[in-house]
């Protein structure tokens, strides 16, 4: 089974609107971390936000927030007030405590912000 | 310089060439990684180095040969590659053992094998 599933290959959003990028995960490890990365066309993967499995509150970083629904195993990224510079690929990733260093990445969602 | 630096940014090589990709991290991290990113595929973990020791090799063909001379530098030596090896190669580092050890990635080397 896929560890990380991103079902939206491409998304469009109007500038200044909010957008939600979906991510579901599969693990039996009670201790894990969830990450979102942004990859512009330049190629670099930029860390956006982190959510630990034991965190009680949803993570927030500026315009980014993570809608963490543990029972549903979902970790959706919400970008508020979209900007043209937000156009990029977005990857959801997970690290399980019992698999050490390995990260599992989804296939990504391509976000296009329309002026 | 800060973060993770990869050179070169772009590389075109013939199937009989030998070349090397270089990665350097300035973050004091203790683990480094090579990932391959092909179009429309998830990132593929290739190699993991933890405290300079290789801890994972995910069935990578021997035409890819990693080298980690110290905790700040990581190389990927390439020889007799195939056209299907054309991809973006990303280096990352992390601090294993910290509470949240996310990866810090470099900008990648876009490799084209002709």
CSV table of C-alpha atoms in Angstrom, one decimal:
chain,number,residue,atom,x,y,z
A,1,UNK,CA,0.0,0.0,0.0
A,2,UNK,CA,1.1,3.6,-0.6
A,3,UNK,CA,2.4,5.2,2.5
A,4,UNK,CA,1.5,8.7,1.2
A,5,UNK,CA,-1.3,9.5,-1.2
A,6,UNK,CA,-1.9,12.8,-2.9
A,7,UNK,CA,-5.0,12.4,-5.1
A,8,UNK,CA,-4.8,15.9,-6.8
A,9,UNK,CA,-2.3,15.9,-9.6
A,10,UNK,CA,-3.1,19.5,-10.4
A,11,UNK,CA,-5.0,22.3,-8.7
A,12,UNK,CA,-5.8,25.9,-9.7
A,13,UNK,CA,-6.6,28.7,-7.3
A,14,UNK,CA,-7.4,32.4,-7.8
A,15,UNK,CA,-4.9,34.8,-6.3
A,16,UNK,CA,-5.8,35.9,-2.7
A,17,UNK,CA,-8.1,32.9,-2.3
A,18,UNK,CA,-7.4,29.9,0.0
A,19,UNK,CA,-6.6,26.4,-1.3
A,20,UNK,CA,-6.4,23.0,0.4
A,21,UNK,CA,-4.1,20.3,-0.9
A,22,UNK,CA,-5.0,16.8,0.2
A,23,UNK,CA,-2.7,14.2,1.7
A,24,UNK,CA,-3.6,10.9,3.3
A,25,UNK,CA,-1.1,8.5,4.9
A,26,UNK,CA,-0.9,4.9,6.0
A,27,UNK,CA,1.1,3.8,9.1
A,28,UNK,CA,0.7,1.5,12.1
A,29,UNK,CA,3.5,3.3,13.9
A,30,UNK,CA,2.0,5.5,16.7
A,31,UNK,CA,5.0,7.9,16.4
A,32,UNK,CA,5.4,9.6,13.1
A,33,UNK,CA,5.9,13.0,11.6
A,34,UNK,CA,4.2,14.6,8.6
A,35,UNK,CA,5.9,17.2,6.4
A,36,UNK,CA,5.0,19.4,3.5
A,37,UNK,CA,7.5,20.6,0.9
A,38,UNK,CA,7.2,23.1,-1.9
A,39,UNK,CA,9.2,22.6,-5.2
A,40,UNK,CA,9.3,25.5,-7.6
A,41,UNK,CA,10.4,25.0,-11.1
A,42,UNK,CA,14.0,25.7,-10.0
A,43,UNK,CA,14.0,22.2,-8.4
A,44,UNK,CA,14.8,22.9,-4.8
A,45,UNK,CA,12.6,21.3,-2.2
A,46,UNK,CA,11.6,23.9,0.4
A,47,UNK,CA,10.3,22.8,3.8
A,48,UNK,CA,7.0,24.4,4.7
A,49,UNK,CA,5.5,22.8,7.8
A,50,UNK,CA,5.7,19.9,10.2
A,51,UNK,CA,3.1,18.0,12.3
A,52,UNK,CA,4.0,15.4,14.9
A,53,UNK,CA,1.7,12.5,15.5
A,54,UNK,CA,1.4,13.5,19.2
A,55,UNK,CA,0.8,17.2,18.6
A,56,UNK,CA,-2.5,18.3,20.0
A,57,UNK,CA,-2.9,21.3,17.8
A,58,UNK,CA,-2.7,21.8,14.1
A,59,UNK,CA,0.6,23.2,12.9
A,60,UNK,CA,0.7,26.7,11.4
A,61,UNK,CA,3.5,28.6,9.7
A,62,UNK,CA,2.5,32.0,8.4
A,63,UNK,CA,0.1,31.4,5.5
A,64,UNK,CA,0.5,27.7,5.8
A,65,UNK,CA,-1.6,25.5,8.1
A,66,UNK,CA,-1.9,21.7,8.4
A,67,UNK,CA,-5.3,20.3,8.9
A,68,UNK,CA,-4.4,17.2,10.9
A,69,UNK,CA,-7.2,14.6,11.2
A,70,UNK,CA,-5.5,11.7,12.9
A,71,UNK,CA,-8.4,9.3,12.9
A,72,UNK,CA,-8.9,9.8,9.2
A,73,UNK,CA,-5.1,9.7,8.6
A,74,UNK,CA,-5.2,12.9,6.7
A,75,UNK,CA,-2.8,15.8,6.8
A,76,UNK,CA,-4.1,18.4,4.3
A,77,UNK,CA,-2.1,21.6,3.6
A,78,UNK,CA,-4.1,24.8,3.6
A,79,UNK,CA,-2.6,27.9,1.9
A,80,UNK,CA,-4.4,31.1,2.7
A,81,UNK,CA,-4.3,34.3,0.6
A,82,UNK,CA,-2.6,32.6,-2.4
A,83,UNK,CA,0.1,34.5,-4.1
A,84,UNK,CA,1.5,34.0,-7.6
A,85,UNK,CA,4.8,32.8,-6.1
A,86,UNK,CA,2.9,29.9,-4.6
A,87,UNK,CA,2.7,28.2,-8.0
A,88,UNK,CA,4.8,25.1,-7.6
A,89,UNK,CA,4.7,21.4,-6.9
A,90,UNK,CA,3.7,20.4,-3.3
A,91,UNK,CA,4.8,17.2,-1.7
A,92,UNK,CA,3.5,15.6,1.4
A,93,UNK,CA,5.9,13.3,3.3
A,94,UNK,CA,6.0,11.1,6.4
A,95,UNK,CA,8.7,9.8,8.6
A,96,UNK,CA,7.9,6.9,10.9
A,97,UNK,CA,9.8,6.5,14.2
A,98,UNK,CA,10.4,2.7,13.6
A,99,UNK,CA,11.9,3.1,10.1
A,100,UNK,CA,14.6,5.6,11.2
A,101,UNK,CA,15.8,7.9,8.5
A,102,UNK,CA,13.5,7.1,5.6
A,103,UNK,CA,11.0,9.6,4.4
A,104,UNK,CA,8.0,8.5,2.3
A,105,UNK,CA,6.9,11.1,-0.3
A,106,UNK,CA,3.7,11.4,-2.2
A,107,UNK,CA,3.5,12.0,-6.0
A,108,UNK,CA,2.9,15.7,-5.5
A,109,UNK,CA,0.3,18.2,-6.4
A,110,UNK,CA,0.9,20.9,-9.0
A,111,UNK,CA,-0.6,24.2,-7.8
A,112,UNK,CA,-1.2,27.1,-10.2
A,113,UNK,CA,-2.2,30.5,-8.9
A,114,UNK,CA,-4.2,32.5,-11.4
A,115,UNK,CA,-4.0,36.3,-11.3
B,1,UNK,CA,27.2,29.6,2.2
B,2,UNK,CA,24.3,28.2,4.0
B,3,UNK,CA,22.0,25.2,3.6
B,4,UNK,CA,22.7,22.4,1.2
B,5,UNK,CA,24.6,23.2,-2.0
B,6,UNK,CA,24.7,20.9,-5.0
B,7,UNK,CA,26.9,21.1,-8.1
B,8,UNK,CA,26.6,21.2,-10.9
B,9,UNK,CA,23.0,22.4,-11.4
B,10,UNK,CA,22.8,20.9,-14.9
B,11,UNK,CA,24.8,18.0,-16.4
B,12,UNK,CA,24.6,16.4,-19.8
B,13,UNK,CA,26.7,13.3,-20.3
B,14,UNK,CA,27.1,10.5,-22.8
B,15,UNK,CA,26.6,6.9,-21.8
B,16,UNK,CA,30.3,6.2,-21.7
B,17,UNK,CA,31.3,9.1,-19.6
B,18,UNK,CA,32.2,9.3,-16.0
B,19,UNK,CA,31.1,12.2,-13.9
B,20,UNK,CA,30.4,13.1,-10.3
B,21,UNK,CA,27.7,15.0,-8.5
B,22,UNK,CA,28.7,16.9,-5.4
B,23,UNK,CA,26.7,17.9,-2.3
B,24,UNK,CA,27.8,20.0,0.6
B,25,UNK,CA,25.8,20.8,3.7
B,26,UNK,CA,26.7,23.7,6.0
B,27,UNK,CA,24.1,22.9,8.7
B,28,UNK,CA,26.1,20.6,11.0
B,29,UNK,CA,23.7,17.7,10.2
B,30,UNK,CA,24.7,14.1,10.8
B,31,UNK,CA,22.9,12.4,7.9
B,32,UNK,CA,22.9,12.9,4.2
B,33,UNK,CA,20.8,11.4,1.4
B,34,UNK,CA,20.6,11.0,-2.4
B,35,UNK,CA,17.2,11.0,-4.0
B,36,UNK,CA,16.2,10.6,-7.6
B,37,UNK,CA,13.2,12.4,-9.0
B,38,UNK,CA,11.9,11.3,-12.4
B,39,UNK,CA,8.9,12.9,-14.1
B,40,UNK,CA,5.5,11.8,-12.7
B,41,UNK,CA,7.1,9.4,-10.1
B,42,UNK,CA,7.5,9.8,-6.4
B,43,UNK,CA,10.9,10.7,-5.1
B,44,UNK,CA,13.1,7.6,-4.9
B,45,UNK,CA,15.5,7.2,-2.0
B,46,UNK,CA,18.9,6.0,-3.3
B,47,UNK,CA,21.4,6.2,-0.5
B,48,UNK,CA,21.5,7.2,3.1
B,49,UNK,CA,24.6,8.1,5.1
B,50,UNK,CA,24.4,8.4,8.9
B,51,UNK,CA,27.5,9.7,10.6
B,52,UNK,CA,29.4,9.0,7.3
B,53,UNK,CA,28.4,5.4,7.3
B,54,UNK,CA,26.2,4.1,4.5
B,55,UNK,CA,23.1,2.7,6.2
B,56,UNK,CA,20.8,2.2,3.2
B,57,UNK,CA,21.2,1.3,-0.5
B,58,UNK,CA,17.8,0.9,-2.0
B,59,UNK,CA,18.7,-1.6,-4.8
B,60,UNK,CA,20.5,1.1,-6.8
B,61,UNK,CA,22.4,-0.1,-9.8
B,62,UNK,CA,26.2,-0.2,-9.4
B,63,UNK,CA,26.6,2.4,-12.1
B,64,UNK,CA,25.8,4.8,-9.3
B,65,UNK,CA,28.5,4.9,-6.6
B,66,UNK,CA,28.1,7.1,-3.5
B,67,UNK,CA,31.0,8.5,-1.4
B,68,UNK,CA,30.8,10.3,1.9
B,69,UNK,CA,34.3,11.4,2.9
B,70,UNK,CA,33.0,13.4,5.9
B,71,UNK,CA,29.7,14.5,7.4
B,72,UNK,CA,29.5,17.6,5.3
B,73,UNK,CA,30.2,16.2,1.9
B,74,UNK,CA,28.5,13.6,-0.3
B,75,UNK,CA,29.3,12.6,-3.8
B,76,UNK,CA,27.5,10.5,-6.4
B,77,UNK,CA,29.8,9.0,-8.9
B,78,UNK,CA,28.3,8.1,-12.3
B,79,UNK,CA,29.5,5.8,-15.0
B,80,UNK,CA,28.1,4.1,-18.0
B,81,UNK,CA,24.6,5.5,-17.4
B,82,UNK,CA,21.5,4.8,-19.4
B,83,UNK,CA,19.1,7.3,-20.9
B,84,UNK,CA,16.5,6.3,-18.3
B,85,UNK,CA,18.8,7.6,-15.6
B,86,UNK,CA,18.0,11.1,-16.8
B,87,UNK,CA,16.3,12.8,-13.8
B,88,UNK,CA,16.7,15.4,-11.1
B,89,UNK,CA,19.1,14.2,-8.4
B,90,UNK,CA,18.4,15.8,-5.0
B,91,UNK,CA,20.7,15.8,-2.0
B,92,UNK,CA,19.3,16.3,1.4
B,93,UNK,CA,20.6,16.4,5.0
B,94,UNK,CA,19.0,16.1,8.4
B,95,UNK,CA,19.9,15.9,12.1
B,96,UNK,CA,18.9,12.5,13.2
B,97,UNK,CA,17.9,12.3,16.8
B,98,UNK,CA,16.4,15.8,17.0
B,99,UNK,CA,12.7,16.1,17.7
B,100,UNK,CA,11.7,17.1,14.2
B,101,UNK,CA,14.4,16.1,11.8
B,102,UNK,CA,13.0,17.2,8.5
B,103,UNK,CA,15.1,17.2,5.5
B,104,UNK,CA,16.9,20.2,4.1
B,105,UNK,CA,17.3,19.8,0.4
B,106,UNK,CA,19.7,21.2,-2.2
B,107,UNK,CA,18.6,22.7,-5.5
B,108,UNK,CA,19.3,19.5,-7.3
B,109,UNK,CA,21.3,18.4,-10.3
B,110,UNK,CA,19.3,18.0,-13.5
B,111,UNK,CA,21.0,15.1,-15.3
B,112,UNK,CA,20.5,14.3,-19.0
B,113,UNK,CA,22.1,11.1,-20.4
B,114,UNK,CA,22.4,11.1,-24.1
